[in-house]
Amino acid sequence: LPELPEVETVRAGLERWVSGRVVAGVEVRHPRAIRRHLAGAADFEARLLGRRFGVARRRGKYLWLPLDDADSPGSALLGHLGMSGQLLVQPASAPDEAHLHVRIALADNGQELRFVDQRTFGGLLVDELIPAPDRSGDTVPELIAHIARDPLDPAFDEAAFVARLRRRRSGIKRALLDQSLISGVGNIYADEALWRAKLHGERLAAALTRPAVRALLAEVRAVLGAAIIAGGTSFDSLYVNVNGESGYFDRTLNVYGREGEPCNRCGTAIRRVAFMNRSSYFCPHCQRRPRAIRM
Ligand SMILES: [Zn+2]
């Protein structure tokens, strides 16, 4: 499952290889891949043909490429990779991938942007851009305007995040996974950041001090930043790829997936508990469980 660092690697690849290019042809080979473009394949193709892609952007796990249409603020090609989606830049002569769903031919250089998705939970659409609600002069696709910025976004409002999080009557981990509060923090990175901040995920968000929230946010940024650097190292050829793997997983995980193994800080065995149909990993010594609250 691609998380923010993998998606950022794809965004950087799109910016390098696709931004500035003009769409010379569009072929939708599998309608499910554009099911969220409600006007259908012919409309999807018509709205892309002849348009030039602007600078690639990301919010949470969504990616978009603004289009140079005449209207302002215009529209964008918006994509989500889902469970297994890939955006590949390939020469037109490269054989079709087994699960090639959308092919976008780029003018001038004989290359194609290909959306490949084995499980088809991801997809593409052309969406309207609207003014960003939290920053004048900035735009965001309408469909994802409700998603909060991620903590690596230069416009992320740290003071507003701290204040909003401290009003939450939920556990801190659940708050970190709430896309309307902060985006891009998946299950793995939440567990890693909580371990680094020595906070148990079930601690009540509203009970944390401002300095504790700021320290946690710094650890979230550190974890995501390190993962982006690790993920980015594999991206150095004419190939935009995401497959949920990155070098980060081999080297840097302190708790996630390490049930029963010693904590890298204190040696206590890492614990795993069920959490929202997934798992939470933590060190029971470094990350003390909150005391039961008497009602
Ligand atoms: Zn420990």
Coordinates of C-alpha atoms and ligand atoms in Angstrom, one line a residue:
L1 CA 0.0 0.0 0.0
P2 CA 1.7 3.2 -1.1
E3 CA 2.1 5.8 1.6
L4 CA 3.1 9.4 1.4
P5 CA 6.8 8.8 0.8
E6 CA 6.1 6.6 -2.1
V7 CA 3.6 9.0 -3.5
E8 CA 6.0 11.9 -3.2
T9 CA 8.5 9.9 -5.1
V10 CA 6.0 9.5 -7.9
R11 CA 5.1 13.2 -7.7
A12 CA 8.8 14.1 -8.1
G13 CA 9.0 11.7 -11.1
L14 CA 5.9 13.3 -12.7
E15 CA 7.4 16.7 -12.3
R16 CA 10.6 15.7 -13.9
W17 CA 9.2 13.7 -16.8
V18 CA 5.6 14.9 -17.4
S19 CA 5.2 18.5 -16.3
G20 CA 5.5 20.9 -19.2
R21 CA 4.5 18.2 -21.8
V22 CA 1.5 18.4 -24.1
V23 CA -1.0 15.5 -24.3
A24 CA -0.9 14.1 -27.9
G25 CA -3.3 11.2 -27.3
V26 CA -5.4 9.5 -24.7
E27 CA -6.6 5.9 -24.6
V28 CA -8.8 4.6 -21.8
R29 CA -8.4 0.8 -21.9
H30 CA -10.3 -0.1 -18.7
P31 CA -13.3 2.1 -17.8
R32 CA -13.0 1.2 -14.1
A33 CA -9.8 3.2 -13.9
I34 CA -11.7 6.4 -14.7
R35 CA -14.9 5.5 -12.8
R36 CA -14.7 8.7 -10.8
H37 CA -14.7 10.8 -14.0
L38 CA -18.5 10.7 -14.1
A39 CA -18.8 12.1 -17.6
G40 CA -17.1 9.0 -19.1
A41 CA -14.1 8.1 -21.2
A42 CA -14.9 10.3 -24.3
D43 CA -15.1 13.4 -22.0
F44 CA -12.0 12.4 -20.1
E45 CA -10.1 12.1 -23.4
A46 CA -11.4 15.3 -24.8
R47 CA -10.6 17.3 -21.7
L48 CA -6.9 16.2 -21.8
L49 CA -6.2 16.2 -25.5
G50 CA -3.9 19.1 -26.5
R51 CA -3.5 20.4 -22.9
R52 CA -0.1 21.1 -21.3
F53 CA 0.6 19.6 -17.9
G54 CA 1.7 22.0 -15.2
V55 CA 3.8 21.4 -12.1
A56 CA 2.9 18.1 -10.4
R57 CA 1.4 18.4 -6.9
R58 CA 0.3 16.2 -4.1
R59 CA -2.1 16.3 -1.2
G60 CA -2.0 13.3 1.1
K61 CA -1.9 10.3 -1.3
Y62 CA -3.5 12.2 -4.2
L63 CA -1.5 13.5 -7.1
W64 CA -2.5 16.1 -9.6
L65 CA -1.2 17.8 -12.8
P66 CA -2.8 21.2 -13.5
L67 CA -4.0 21.6 -17.1
D68 CA -3.5 24.9 -19.1
D69 CA -7.1 25.4 -20.0
A70 CA -8.4 28.9 -20.7
D71 CA -10.7 29.1 -17.7
S72 CA -9.4 30.1 -14.3
P73 CA -8.6 28.5 -11.9
G74 CA -9.0 25.7 -14.5
S75 CA -8.8 21.9 -14.1
A76 CA -6.3 19.1 -13.4
L77 CA -5.6 15.5 -14.0
L78 CA -6.1 14.0 -10.6
G79 CA -4.9 10.5 -9.6
H80 CA -4.9 8.1 -6.7
L81 CA -2.8 5.0 -6.7
G82 CA -5.1 2.9 -4.5
M83 CA -3.5 -0.4 -3.4
S84 CA -1.4 -1.2 -6.4
G85 CA -1.5 1.6 -8.9
Q86 CA 1.6 2.7 -10.8
L87 CA 2.3 5.7 -13.0
L88 CA 4.9 4.8 -15.5
V89 CA 6.7 6.9 -18.1
Q90 CA 7.6 4.6 -20.9
P91 CA 8.7 4.9 -24.5
A92 CA 5.7 4.3 -26.8
S93 CA 7.6 1.3 -28.2
A94 CA 7.6 -0.4 -24.8
P95 CA 5.3 -3.4 -24.6
D96 CA 1.9 -2.8 -22.9
E97 CA 1.9 -3.9 -19.3
A98 CA -0.6 -6.6 -18.3
H99 CA -2.8 -4.2 -16.3
L100 CA -2.3 -1.0 -18.5
H101 CA -5.6 0.9 -18.0
V102 CA -4.9 4.4 -19.3
R103 CA -2.3 5.5 -21.8
I104 CA -1.5 9.2 -22.3
A105 CA 0.8 10.0 -25.2
L106 CA 3.1 12.9 -24.7
A107 CA 3.9 15.2 -27.6
D108 CA 7.5 15.7 -28.9
N109 CA 9.4 13.0 -27.1
G110 CA 7.7 9.7 -28.0
Q111 CA 6.9 8.8 -24.4
E112 CA 3.7 7.8 -22.7
L113 CA 2.4 8.3 -19.2
R114 CA 0.8 5.0 -18.3
F115 CA -1.6 4.2 -15.5
V116 CA -1.1 0.5 -14.5
D117 CA -3.1 -1.0 -11.7
Q118 CA -3.5 -4.7 -11.0
R119 CA -6.2 -4.4 -8.4
T120 CA -7.9 -1.2 -9.8
F121 CA -8.6 0.5 -6.5
G122 CA -6.8 3.6 -7.8
G123 CA -8.0 5.8 -10.7
L124 CA -7.7 9.0 -12.7
L125 CA -10.1 11.8 -13.4
V126 CA -10.2 15.4 -14.7
D127 CA -11.4 17.6 -11.8
E128 CA -12.1 21.3 -11.5
L129 CA -9.6 23.3 -9.5
I130 CA -11.0 25.6 -6.8
P131 CA -9.3 28.2 -4.6
A132 CA -7.6 26.6 -1.6
P133 CA -9.7 27.4 1.5
D134 CA -6.6 28.1 3.6
R135 CA -4.3 30.0 1.3
S136 CA -5.1 32.8 -1.2
G137 CA -3.7 32.3 -4.6
D138 CA -3.4 28.5 -4.2
T139 CA -5.7 26.0 -5.8
V140 CA -6.8 22.4 -5.1
P141 CA -8.9 19.9 -7.0
E142 CA -12.5 20.2 -5.8
L143 CA -12.8 16.5 -4.9
I144 CA -10.0 16.6 -2.4
A145 CA -10.4 20.2 -1.0
H146 CA -11.6 18.6 2.3
I147 CA -8.3 16.8 2.8
A148 CA -5.9 18.6 5.1
R149 CA -2.4 19.4 4.0
D150 CA 0.4 17.0 4.9
P151 CA 3.0 18.1 7.4
L152 CA 5.7 18.4 4.7
D153 CA 3.6 20.9 2.7
P154 CA 5.2 24.4 3.1
A155 CA 1.7 25.8 3.7
F156 CA 0.9 23.4 6.6
D157 CA -0.3 25.5 9.5
E158 CA 1.4 24.1 12.5
A159 CA -0.3 26.3 15.1
A160 CA -3.8 25.5 13.7
F161 CA -2.9 21.8 13.7
V162 CA -1.8 21.8 17.3
A163 CA -4.9 23.7 18.4
R164 CA -7.3 21.4 16.4
L165 CA -5.6 18.2 17.6
R166 CA -5.9 19.3 21.2
R167 CA -9.7 19.6 20.8
R168 CA -10.0 15.9 19.7
R169 CA -11.6 13.5 22.2
S170 CA -9.9 10.5 20.5
G171 CA -6.7 8.6 20.9
I172 CA -3.6 10.4 19.4
K173 CA -3.0 7.7 16.7
R174 CA -6.6 7.9 15.5
A175 CA -6.2 11.6 15.2
L176 CA -3.0 11.2 13.2
L177 CA -4.8 9.0 10.7
D178 CA -7.7 11.5 10.3
Q179 CA -7.3 13.1 6.8
S180 CA -9.4 16.1 7.7
L181 CA -6.9 17.0 10.4
I182 CA -3.6 16.0 8.8
S183 CA -3.0 14.0 5.7
G184 CA -0.3 11.6 4.5
V185 CA 0.3 9.8 7.8
G186 CA -0.4 6.1 7.3
N187 CA -0.5 3.3 9.8
I188 CA 3.2 2.5 9.5
Y189 CA 4.5 6.1 9.9
A190 CA 2.1 6.8 12.7
D191 CA 3.5 3.9 14.7
E192 CA 7.1 4.9 14.0
A193 CA 6.5 8.6 14.9
L194 CA 4.7 7.6 18.2
W195 CA 7.6 5.4 19.1
R196 CA 10.1 8.2 18.5
A197 CA 8.0 10.6 20.5
K198 CA 7.5 8.0 23.3
L199 CA 3.8 8.3 23.2
H200 CA 1.2 5.5 23.3
G201 CA -1.3 5.7 20.5
E202 CA -4.2 5.5 22.8
R203 CA -3.3 8.6 24.8
L204 CA -6.1 11.1 24.5
A205 CA -5.2 13.8 22.0
A206 CA -7.0 16.4 24.1
A207 CA -4.8 15.6 27.1
L208 CA -1.5 16.3 25.3
T209 CA 0.4 19.5 26.0
R210 CA 1.2 21.9 23.2
P211 CA 5.0 21.0 23.5
A212 CA 4.1 17.3 23.3
V213 CA 2.1 17.8 20.1
R214 CA 4.8 19.9 18.6
A215 CA 7.4 17.2 19.5
L216 CA 5.2 14.5 17.9
L217 CA 4.7 16.6 14.8
A218 CA 8.5 16.9 14.5
E219 CA 8.9 13.1 14.7
V220 CA 6.2 12.7 12.1
R221 CA 8.1 15.0 9.8
A222 CA 11.4 13.2 10.5
V223 CA 9.9 9.8 9.8
L224 CA 8.3 10.9 6.5
G225 CA 11.3 12.9 5.5
A226 CA 13.7 10.0 6.0
A227 CA 11.4 7.7 4.1
I228 CA 11.1 10.1 1.2
I229 CA 14.9 10.3 0.9
A230 CA 15.1 6.5 1.0
G231 CA 12.3 6.1 -1.5
G232 CA 13.8 8.7 -3.8
T233 CA 17.1 6.9 -4.2
S234 CA 15.6 4.2 -6.3
F235 CA 14.1 6.8 -8.7
D236 CA 16.9 7.9 -11.0
S237 CA 15.9 6.6 -14.5
L238 CA 13.2 7.2 -17.0
Y239 CA 10.7 5.4 -14.9
V240 CA 8.1 6.7 -12.5
N241 CA 7.1 3.8 -10.3
V242 CA 5.5 3.0 -7.0
N243 CA 4.9 -0.5 -5.7
G244 CA 4.6 0.1 -2.0
E245 CA 8.3 -0.9 -1.5
S246 CA 11.1 1.4 -0.6
G247 CA 14.5 1.1 1.0
Y248 CA 13.0 2.6 4.1
F249 CA 11.3 -0.7 5.0
D250 CA 14.5 -2.6 5.2
R251 CA 16.5 -0.3 7.3
T252 CA 14.7 2.1 9.4
L253 CA 11.5 0.7 11.0
N254 CA 11.8 0.7 14.8
V255 CA 8.5 -0.9 15.8
Y256 CA 6.2 -1.6 12.8
G257 CA 6.2 -5.3 12.0
R258 CA 8.6 -6.1 14.9
E259 CA 6.3 -7.9 17.3
G260 CA 8.4 -9.7 19.9
E261 CA 11.7 -8.2 18.8
P262 CA 13.6 -6.0 21.2
C263 CA 12.9 -2.2 21.3
N264 CA 15.9 -0.4 19.7
R265 CA 15.9 2.0 22.7
C266 CA 15.3 -0.2 25.8
G267 CA 15.3 -3.8 24.7
T268 CA 11.7 -4.5 25.8
A269 CA 9.8 -6.8 23.5
I270 CA 7.7 -4.8 21.0
R271 CA 3.9 -5.5 21.3
R272 CA 1.2 -5.6 18.7
V273 CA -2.5 -4.9 19.3
A274 CA -5.4 -4.7 16.9
F275 CA -6.3 -1.2 15.7
M276 CA -9.1 -0.3 13.2
N277 CA -8.8 -3.5 11.2
R278 CA -5.0 -3.2 11.2
S279 CA -2.3 -3.4 13.9
S280 CA -0.5 -1.0 16.2
Y281 CA 3.0 -1.8 17.2
F282 CA 4.6 -0.1 20.3
C283 CA 7.1 -0.6 23.0
P284 CA 5.2 -1.1 26.3
H285 CA 8.1 0.4 28.3
C286 CA 8.9 3.5 26.2
Q287 CA 5.3 4.1 25.3
R288 CA 3.2 3.8 28.5
R289 CA -0.4 3.0 28.1
P290 CA -2.7 5.7 29.4
R291 CA -4.3 5.0 32.7
A292 CA -8.0 4.1 32.5
I293 CA -10.1 7.2 32.7
R294 CA -12.8 7.0 35.4
M295 CA -16.1 8.4 34.2
Ligands
ZN1 ZN 11.4 0.7 24.5

